[in-house]
Coordinates of C-alpha atoms in Angstrom, one line a residue:
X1063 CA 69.0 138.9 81.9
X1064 CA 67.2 136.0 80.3
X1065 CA 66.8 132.5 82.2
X1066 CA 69.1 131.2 78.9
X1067 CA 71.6 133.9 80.1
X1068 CA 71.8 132.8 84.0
X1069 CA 72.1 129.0 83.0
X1070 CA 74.7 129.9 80.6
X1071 CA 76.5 132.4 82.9
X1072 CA 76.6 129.5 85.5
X1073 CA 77.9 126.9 83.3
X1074 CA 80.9 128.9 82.0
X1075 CA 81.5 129.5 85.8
X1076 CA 81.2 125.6 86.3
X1077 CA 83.9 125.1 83.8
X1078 CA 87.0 125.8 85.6
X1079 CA 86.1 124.1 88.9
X1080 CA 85.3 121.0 86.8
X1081 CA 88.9 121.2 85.1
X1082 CA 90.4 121.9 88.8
X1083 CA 88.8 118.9 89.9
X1084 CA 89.3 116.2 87.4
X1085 CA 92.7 117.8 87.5
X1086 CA 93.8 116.7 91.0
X1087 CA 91.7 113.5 90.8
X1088 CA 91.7 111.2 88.2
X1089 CA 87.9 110.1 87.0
X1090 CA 88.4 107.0 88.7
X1091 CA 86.0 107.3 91.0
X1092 CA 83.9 104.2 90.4
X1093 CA 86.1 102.2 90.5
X1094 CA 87.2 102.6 94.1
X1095 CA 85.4 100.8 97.1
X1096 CA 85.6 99.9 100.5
X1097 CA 87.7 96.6 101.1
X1098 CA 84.9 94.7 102.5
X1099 CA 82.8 95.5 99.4
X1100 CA 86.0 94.2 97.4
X1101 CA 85.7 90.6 99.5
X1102 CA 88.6 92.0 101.6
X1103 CA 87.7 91.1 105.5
X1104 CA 90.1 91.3 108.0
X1105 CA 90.2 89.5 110.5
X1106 CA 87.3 87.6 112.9
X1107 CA 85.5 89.9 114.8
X1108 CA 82.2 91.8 113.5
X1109 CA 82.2 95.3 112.5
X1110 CA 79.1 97.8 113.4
X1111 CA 76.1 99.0 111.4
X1112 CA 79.1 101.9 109.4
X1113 CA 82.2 99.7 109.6
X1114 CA 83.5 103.8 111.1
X1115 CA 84.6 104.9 114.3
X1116 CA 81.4 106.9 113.8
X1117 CA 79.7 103.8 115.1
X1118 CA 80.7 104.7 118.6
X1119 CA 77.3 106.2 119.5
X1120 CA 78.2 110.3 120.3
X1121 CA 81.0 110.5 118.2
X1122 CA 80.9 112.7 115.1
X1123 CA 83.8 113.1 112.3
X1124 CA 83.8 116.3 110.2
X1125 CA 86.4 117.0 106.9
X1126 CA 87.6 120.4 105.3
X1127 CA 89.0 119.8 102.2
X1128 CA 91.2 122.6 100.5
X1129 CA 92.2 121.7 96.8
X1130 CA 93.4 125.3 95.1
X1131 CA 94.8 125.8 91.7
X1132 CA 97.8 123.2 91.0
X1133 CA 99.6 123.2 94.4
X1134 CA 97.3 122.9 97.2
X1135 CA 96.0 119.7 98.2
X1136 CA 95.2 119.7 101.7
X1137 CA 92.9 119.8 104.6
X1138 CA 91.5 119.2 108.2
X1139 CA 89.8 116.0 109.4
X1140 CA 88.2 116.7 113.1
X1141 CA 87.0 114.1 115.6
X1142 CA 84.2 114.8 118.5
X1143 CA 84.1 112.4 121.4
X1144 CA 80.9 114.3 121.9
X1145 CA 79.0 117.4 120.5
X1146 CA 78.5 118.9 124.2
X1147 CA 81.1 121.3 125.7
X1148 CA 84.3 118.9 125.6
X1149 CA 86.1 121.4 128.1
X1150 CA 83.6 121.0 130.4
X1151 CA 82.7 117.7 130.0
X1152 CA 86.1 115.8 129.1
X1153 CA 86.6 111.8 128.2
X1154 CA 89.2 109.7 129.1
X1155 CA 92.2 109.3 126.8
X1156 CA 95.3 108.1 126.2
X1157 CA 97.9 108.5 123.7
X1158 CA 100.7 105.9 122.6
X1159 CA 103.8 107.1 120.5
X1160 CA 105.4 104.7 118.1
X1161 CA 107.8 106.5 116.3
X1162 CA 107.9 109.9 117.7
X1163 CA 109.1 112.1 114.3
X1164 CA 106.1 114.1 114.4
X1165 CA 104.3 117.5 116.0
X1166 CA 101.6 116.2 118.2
X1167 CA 100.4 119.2 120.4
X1168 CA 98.8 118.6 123.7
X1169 CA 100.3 115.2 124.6
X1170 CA 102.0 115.7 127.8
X1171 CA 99.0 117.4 129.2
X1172 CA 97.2 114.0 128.0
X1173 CA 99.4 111.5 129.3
X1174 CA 99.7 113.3 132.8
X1175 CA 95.6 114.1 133.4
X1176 CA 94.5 110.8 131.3
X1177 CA 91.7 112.7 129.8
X1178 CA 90.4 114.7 126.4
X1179 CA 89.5 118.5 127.0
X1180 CA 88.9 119.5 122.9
X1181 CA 87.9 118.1 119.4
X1182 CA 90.9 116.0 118.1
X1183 CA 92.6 117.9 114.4
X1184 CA 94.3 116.3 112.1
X1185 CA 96.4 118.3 109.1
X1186 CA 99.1 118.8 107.6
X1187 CA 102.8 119.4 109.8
X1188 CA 103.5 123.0 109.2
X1189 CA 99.1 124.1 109.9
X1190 CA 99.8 122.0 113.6
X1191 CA 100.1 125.9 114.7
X1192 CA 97.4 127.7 112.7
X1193 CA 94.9 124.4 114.0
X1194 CA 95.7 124.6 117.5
X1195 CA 95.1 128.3 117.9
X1196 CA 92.1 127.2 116.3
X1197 CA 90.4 124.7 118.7
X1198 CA 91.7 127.2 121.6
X1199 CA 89.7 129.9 120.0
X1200 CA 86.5 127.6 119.4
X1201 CA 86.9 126.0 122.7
X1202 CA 87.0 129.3 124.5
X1203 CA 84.2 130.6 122.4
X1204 CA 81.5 127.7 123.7
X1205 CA 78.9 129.0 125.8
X1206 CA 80.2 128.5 130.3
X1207 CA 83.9 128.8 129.2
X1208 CA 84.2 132.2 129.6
X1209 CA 86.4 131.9 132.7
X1210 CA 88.8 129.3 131.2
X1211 CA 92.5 130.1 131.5
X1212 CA 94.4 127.2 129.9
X1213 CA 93.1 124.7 126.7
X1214 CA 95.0 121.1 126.1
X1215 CA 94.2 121.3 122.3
X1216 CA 94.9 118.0 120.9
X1217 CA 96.3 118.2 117.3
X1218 CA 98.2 115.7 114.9
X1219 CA 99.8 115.9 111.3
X1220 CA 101.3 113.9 108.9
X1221 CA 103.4 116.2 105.9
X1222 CA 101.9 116.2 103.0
X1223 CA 104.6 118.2 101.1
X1224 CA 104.8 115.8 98.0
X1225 CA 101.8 116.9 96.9
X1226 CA 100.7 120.2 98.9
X1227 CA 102.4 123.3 98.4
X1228 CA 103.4 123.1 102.4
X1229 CA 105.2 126.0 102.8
X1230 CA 102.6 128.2 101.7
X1231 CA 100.7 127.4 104.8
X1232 CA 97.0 127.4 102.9
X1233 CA 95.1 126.2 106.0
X1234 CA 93.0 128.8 108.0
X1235 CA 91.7 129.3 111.4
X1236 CA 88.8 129.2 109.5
X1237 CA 89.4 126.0 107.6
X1238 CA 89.5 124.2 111.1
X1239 CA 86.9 125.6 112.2
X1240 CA 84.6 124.5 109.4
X1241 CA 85.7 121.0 109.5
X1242 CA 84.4 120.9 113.6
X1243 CA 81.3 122.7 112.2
X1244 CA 81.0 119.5 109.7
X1245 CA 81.5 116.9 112.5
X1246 CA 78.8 114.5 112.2
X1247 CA 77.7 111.2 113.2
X1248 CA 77.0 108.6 110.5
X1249 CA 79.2 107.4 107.0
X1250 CA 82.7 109.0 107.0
X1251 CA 84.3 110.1 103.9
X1252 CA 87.4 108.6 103.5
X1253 CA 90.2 108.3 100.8
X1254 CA 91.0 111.7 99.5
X1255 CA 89.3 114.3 102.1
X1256 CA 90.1 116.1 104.8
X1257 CA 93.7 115.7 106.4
X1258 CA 93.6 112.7 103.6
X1259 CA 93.7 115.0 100.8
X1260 CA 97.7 115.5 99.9
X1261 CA 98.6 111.9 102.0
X1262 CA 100.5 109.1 100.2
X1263 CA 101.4 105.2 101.5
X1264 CA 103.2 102.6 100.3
X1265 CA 103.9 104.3 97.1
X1266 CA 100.3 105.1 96.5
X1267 CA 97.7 107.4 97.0
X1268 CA 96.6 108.0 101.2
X1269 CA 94.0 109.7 103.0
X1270 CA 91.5 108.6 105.4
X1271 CA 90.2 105.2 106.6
X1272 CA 87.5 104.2 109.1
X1273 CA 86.6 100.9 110.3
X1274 CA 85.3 99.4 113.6
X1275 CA 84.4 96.2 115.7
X1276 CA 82.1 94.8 118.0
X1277 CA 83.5 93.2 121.1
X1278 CA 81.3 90.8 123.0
X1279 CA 81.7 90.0 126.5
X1280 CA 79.6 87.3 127.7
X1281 CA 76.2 86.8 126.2
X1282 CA 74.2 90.0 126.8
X1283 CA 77.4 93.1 127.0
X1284 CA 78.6 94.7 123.5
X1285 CA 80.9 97.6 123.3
X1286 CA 82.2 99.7 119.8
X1287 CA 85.6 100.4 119.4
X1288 CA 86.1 102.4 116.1
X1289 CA 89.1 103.6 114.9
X1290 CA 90.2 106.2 111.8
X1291 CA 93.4 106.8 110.2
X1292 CA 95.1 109.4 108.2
X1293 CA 98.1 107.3 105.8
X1294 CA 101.2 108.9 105.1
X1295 CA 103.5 106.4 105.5
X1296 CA 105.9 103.8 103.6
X1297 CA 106.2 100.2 103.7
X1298 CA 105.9 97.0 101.2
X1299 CA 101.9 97.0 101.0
X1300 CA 100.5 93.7 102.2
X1301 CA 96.8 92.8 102.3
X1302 CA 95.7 90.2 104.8
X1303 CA 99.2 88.5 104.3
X1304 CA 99.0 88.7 100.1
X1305 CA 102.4 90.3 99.1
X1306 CA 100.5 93.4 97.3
X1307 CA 102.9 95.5 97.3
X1308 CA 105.9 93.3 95.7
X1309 CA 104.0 92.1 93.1
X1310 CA 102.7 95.4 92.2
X1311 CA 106.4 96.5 92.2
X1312 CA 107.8 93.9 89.3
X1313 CA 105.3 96.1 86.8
X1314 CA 107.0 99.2 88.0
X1315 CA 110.5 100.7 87.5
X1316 CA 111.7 99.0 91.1
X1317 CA 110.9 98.4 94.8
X1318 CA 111.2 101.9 95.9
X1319 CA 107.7 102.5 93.8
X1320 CA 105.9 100.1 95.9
X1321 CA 106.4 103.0 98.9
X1322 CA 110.1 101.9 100.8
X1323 CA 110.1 106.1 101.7
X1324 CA 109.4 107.2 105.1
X1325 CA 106.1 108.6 106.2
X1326 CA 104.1 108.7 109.4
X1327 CA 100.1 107.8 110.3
X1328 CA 97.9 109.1 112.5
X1329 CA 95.2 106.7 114.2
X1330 CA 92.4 107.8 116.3
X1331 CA 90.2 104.9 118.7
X1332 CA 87.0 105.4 119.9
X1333 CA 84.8 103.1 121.7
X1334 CA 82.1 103.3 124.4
X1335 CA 83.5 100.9 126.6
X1336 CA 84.4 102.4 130.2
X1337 CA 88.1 101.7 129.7
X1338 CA 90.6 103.4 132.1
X1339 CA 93.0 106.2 130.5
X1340 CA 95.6 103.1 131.3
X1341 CA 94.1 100.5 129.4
X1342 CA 93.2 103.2 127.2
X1343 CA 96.8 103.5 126.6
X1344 CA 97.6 99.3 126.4
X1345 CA 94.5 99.9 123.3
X1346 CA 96.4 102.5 121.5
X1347 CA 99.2 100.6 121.5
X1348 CA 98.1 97.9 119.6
X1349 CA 97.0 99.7 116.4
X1350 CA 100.6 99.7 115.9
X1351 CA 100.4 95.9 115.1
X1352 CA 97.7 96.8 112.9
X1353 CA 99.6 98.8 111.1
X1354 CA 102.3 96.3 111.0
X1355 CA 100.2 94.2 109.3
X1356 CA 99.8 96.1 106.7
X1357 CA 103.2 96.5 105.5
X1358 CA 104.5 99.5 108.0
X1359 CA 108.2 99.3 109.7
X1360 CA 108.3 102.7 110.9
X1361 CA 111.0 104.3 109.4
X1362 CA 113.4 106.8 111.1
X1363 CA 111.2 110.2 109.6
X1364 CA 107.9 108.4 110.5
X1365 CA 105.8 109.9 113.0
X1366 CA 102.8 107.1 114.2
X1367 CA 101.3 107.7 116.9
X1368 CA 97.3 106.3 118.4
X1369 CA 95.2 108.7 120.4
X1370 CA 92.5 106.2 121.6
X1371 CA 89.3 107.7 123.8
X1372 CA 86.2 106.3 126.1
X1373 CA 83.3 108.1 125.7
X1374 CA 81.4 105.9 128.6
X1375 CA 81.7 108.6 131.3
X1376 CA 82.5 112.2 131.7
X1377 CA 85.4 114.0 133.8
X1378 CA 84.2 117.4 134.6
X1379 CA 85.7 120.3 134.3
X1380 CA 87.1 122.2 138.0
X1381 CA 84.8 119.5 140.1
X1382 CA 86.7 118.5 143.6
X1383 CA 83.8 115.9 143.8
X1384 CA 84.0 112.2 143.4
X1385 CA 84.2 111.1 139.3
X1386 CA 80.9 108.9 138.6
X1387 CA 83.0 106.0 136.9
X1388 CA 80.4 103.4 135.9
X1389 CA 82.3 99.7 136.9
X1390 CA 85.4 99.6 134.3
X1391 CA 86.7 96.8 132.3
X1392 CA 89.2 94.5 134.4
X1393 CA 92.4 93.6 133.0
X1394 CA 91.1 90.3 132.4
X1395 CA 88.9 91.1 129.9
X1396 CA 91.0 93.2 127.8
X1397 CA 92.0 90.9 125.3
X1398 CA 89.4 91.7 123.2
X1399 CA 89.7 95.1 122.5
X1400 CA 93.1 94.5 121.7
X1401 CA 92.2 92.6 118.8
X1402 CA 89.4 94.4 117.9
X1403 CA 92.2 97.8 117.5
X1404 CA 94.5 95.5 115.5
X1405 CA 91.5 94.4 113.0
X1406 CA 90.1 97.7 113.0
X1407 CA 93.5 99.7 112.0
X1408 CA 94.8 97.2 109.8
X1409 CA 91.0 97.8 107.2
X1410 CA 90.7 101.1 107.9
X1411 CA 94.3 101.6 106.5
X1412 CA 92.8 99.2 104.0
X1413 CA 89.9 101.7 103.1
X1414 CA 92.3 104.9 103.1
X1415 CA 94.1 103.5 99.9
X1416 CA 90.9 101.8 98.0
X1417 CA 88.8 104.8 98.1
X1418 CA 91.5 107.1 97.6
X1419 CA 91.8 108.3 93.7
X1420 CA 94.8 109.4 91.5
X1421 CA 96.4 113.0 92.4
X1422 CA 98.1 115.2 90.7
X1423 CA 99.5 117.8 92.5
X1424 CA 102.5 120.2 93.0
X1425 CA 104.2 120.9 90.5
X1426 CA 102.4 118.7 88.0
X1427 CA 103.6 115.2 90.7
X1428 CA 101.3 112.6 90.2
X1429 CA 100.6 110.1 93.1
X1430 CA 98.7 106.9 91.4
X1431 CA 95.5 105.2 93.8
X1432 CA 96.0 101.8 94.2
X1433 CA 95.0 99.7 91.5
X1434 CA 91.7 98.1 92.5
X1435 CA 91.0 95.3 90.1
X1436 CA 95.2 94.2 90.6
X1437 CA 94.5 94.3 94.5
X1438 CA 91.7 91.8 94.0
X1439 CA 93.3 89.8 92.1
X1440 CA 96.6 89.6 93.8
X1441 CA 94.3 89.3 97.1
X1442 CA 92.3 86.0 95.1
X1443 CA 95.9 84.3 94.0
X1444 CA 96.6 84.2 97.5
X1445 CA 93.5 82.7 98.5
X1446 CA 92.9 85.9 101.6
X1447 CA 89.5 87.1 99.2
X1448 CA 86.4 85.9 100.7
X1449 CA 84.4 85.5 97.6
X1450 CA 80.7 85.6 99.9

């Protein structure tokens, strides 16, 4: 077979995957940007070097993302506090519920010990099963777990049966596994990846959104706190206060397009500060104002809930001897992060719908990104676009 042959061979196979592609996502794709590239900033505080929750030093995000024939648009987004033995060397954690219509394994376990034992999954409702079998397989493969008994998986969903073939049940053990294999510090893909593949909000197209702050204390201390999100939920879109969402509706058949269904979000905090699963827990429950702010009610079939971690000491595994905890954060000074989750889930809710591109997906449904250049402008009439 001739060189001419190969190339040609391997074009002809190149074909289809092309047409799959550019079938699920419209050729958009230039078009979309981050908010802050848009002149969208949120907020006061400074984000870090990424604007991700990947700017938490340790802390590694990996995607699988399964896109198959018509039907299947999927995936799994993972989250490492850390890339050592997580069983063995646990964080802190807390988890806050603020509408509980969703299937988040491993919660109890968290709120009762205050701590992180496994990467954090996100997918779709029905793979919360296939994923946590999973990360108890991969946990109790890592090299000095060979005597473990009993593995807090932590695992979250949002349904993504508008566009996903759900019922077919397309992710793997393998699919999960790949996206913890994939975990990796720096940039975060976000928009239509991932957990984020099949997602919708506010009427539009979802998926994943990072974004993070600094948070000064005094002159010489600065902590991370990062935070991602995986959008599937309804609301009147409103950017920084702009009324997005309405006025977007008026060019459409009525309000319901602007998103008034149900849905649910997942949001994951990071940050390096040596936080207290408590005030862990008083964190978490402030992304819920973020996502307030960006339209969200939480409807009756919405499932939101904030798993927020410290990855500034360790909790190890079977010890009977004193925790090191370095000097934690006093109540006093927790005002802060507090704002810092609020500013950091409200953009990074921002950046899930402005990278995210048009879908089409079962049966032939078509879930529309949200229209960039109207965003901007809508955003500019307002006067919330910071034109430096």
């Amino acid at each position: 077979m001739t060189h001419f042959d190969i190339n040609l061979m391997a074009c002809v196979l190149l074909i289809p995957l092309l047409f799959c592609a550019s079938s699920a996502f419209a050729d958009d794709t230039p078009k979309r940007a981050r908010a802050r590239d848009l002149g969208i900033v949120v907020g006061t505080m400074d984000p870090g070097a990424r604007n991700a929750i990947t700017d938490v030093p340790g802390v590694a995000v990996g995607h699988q993302t399964i896109i198959r024939g018509a039907n299947v648009r999927t995936g799994v987004t993972a989250i490492l506090p850390h890339k050592d033995n997580l069983y063995q060397d646990k964080v802190p954690a807390a988890i806050f519920v603020g509408n509980g219509f969703g299937k988040l394994a491993g919660y109890t376990q968290v709120a009762e010990l205050g701590n992180i034992e496994t990467p954090i999954v996100l997918t779709n409702t029905l793979s919360v099963a296939t994923a946590l079998t999973a990360v108890v397989e991969y946990t109790l493969a890592q090299p000095g777990n060979e005597d473990a008994q009993s593995v807090n998986a932590v695992v979250g969903e949002t349904n993504d049966s508008y566009l996903n073939d759900i019922r077919g049940l397309h992710v793997s053990p393998a699919d999960v596994r790949a996206a913890i294999a994939a975990a990796a510090s720096g940039a975060v893909a976000e928009g239509c990846v991932g957990a984020g593949t099949g997602t919708r909000a506010f009427g539009f197209k979802g998926g994943i959104g990072t974004a993070s702050r600094l948070v000064r204390l005094g002159d010489d201390t600065t902590y991370v706190l990062g935070v991602l999100v995986q959008t599937n939920y309804g609301g009147i879109l409103e950017i920084n206060g702009a009324p997005v969402g309405r006025e977007l509706a008026r060019r459409r058949e009525s309000a319901d397009s602007a998103g008034a269904e149900g849905g649910s979000c997942m949001v994951v905090v990071a940050t390096d500060a040596p936080l207290s699963d408590r005030n862990l827990e008083r964190v978490a429950a402030r992304t819920m104002h973020g996502l307030a702010r960006t339209g969200s009610y939480m409807s009756n079939g919405s499932g939101d809930y904030a798993i927020a971690f410290s990855t500034a000491y360790r909790i190890s595994h079977g010890s009977r001897e004193l925790v090191p905890v370095p000097p934690l954060i006093p109540n006093n000074a927790m005002t802060p992060f507090f704002r810092a989750a609020i500013e950091a889930t409200q953009e990074a809710v921002y950046n899930s719908l402005l990278t995210a591109t048009t879908t089409t997906g079962r049966e032939g449904r078509v879930v529309e990104a949200v229209p960039v250049d109207a965003v901007v402008r809508i955003c500019e009439k307002h006067g919330v676009l910071n034109s430096d």
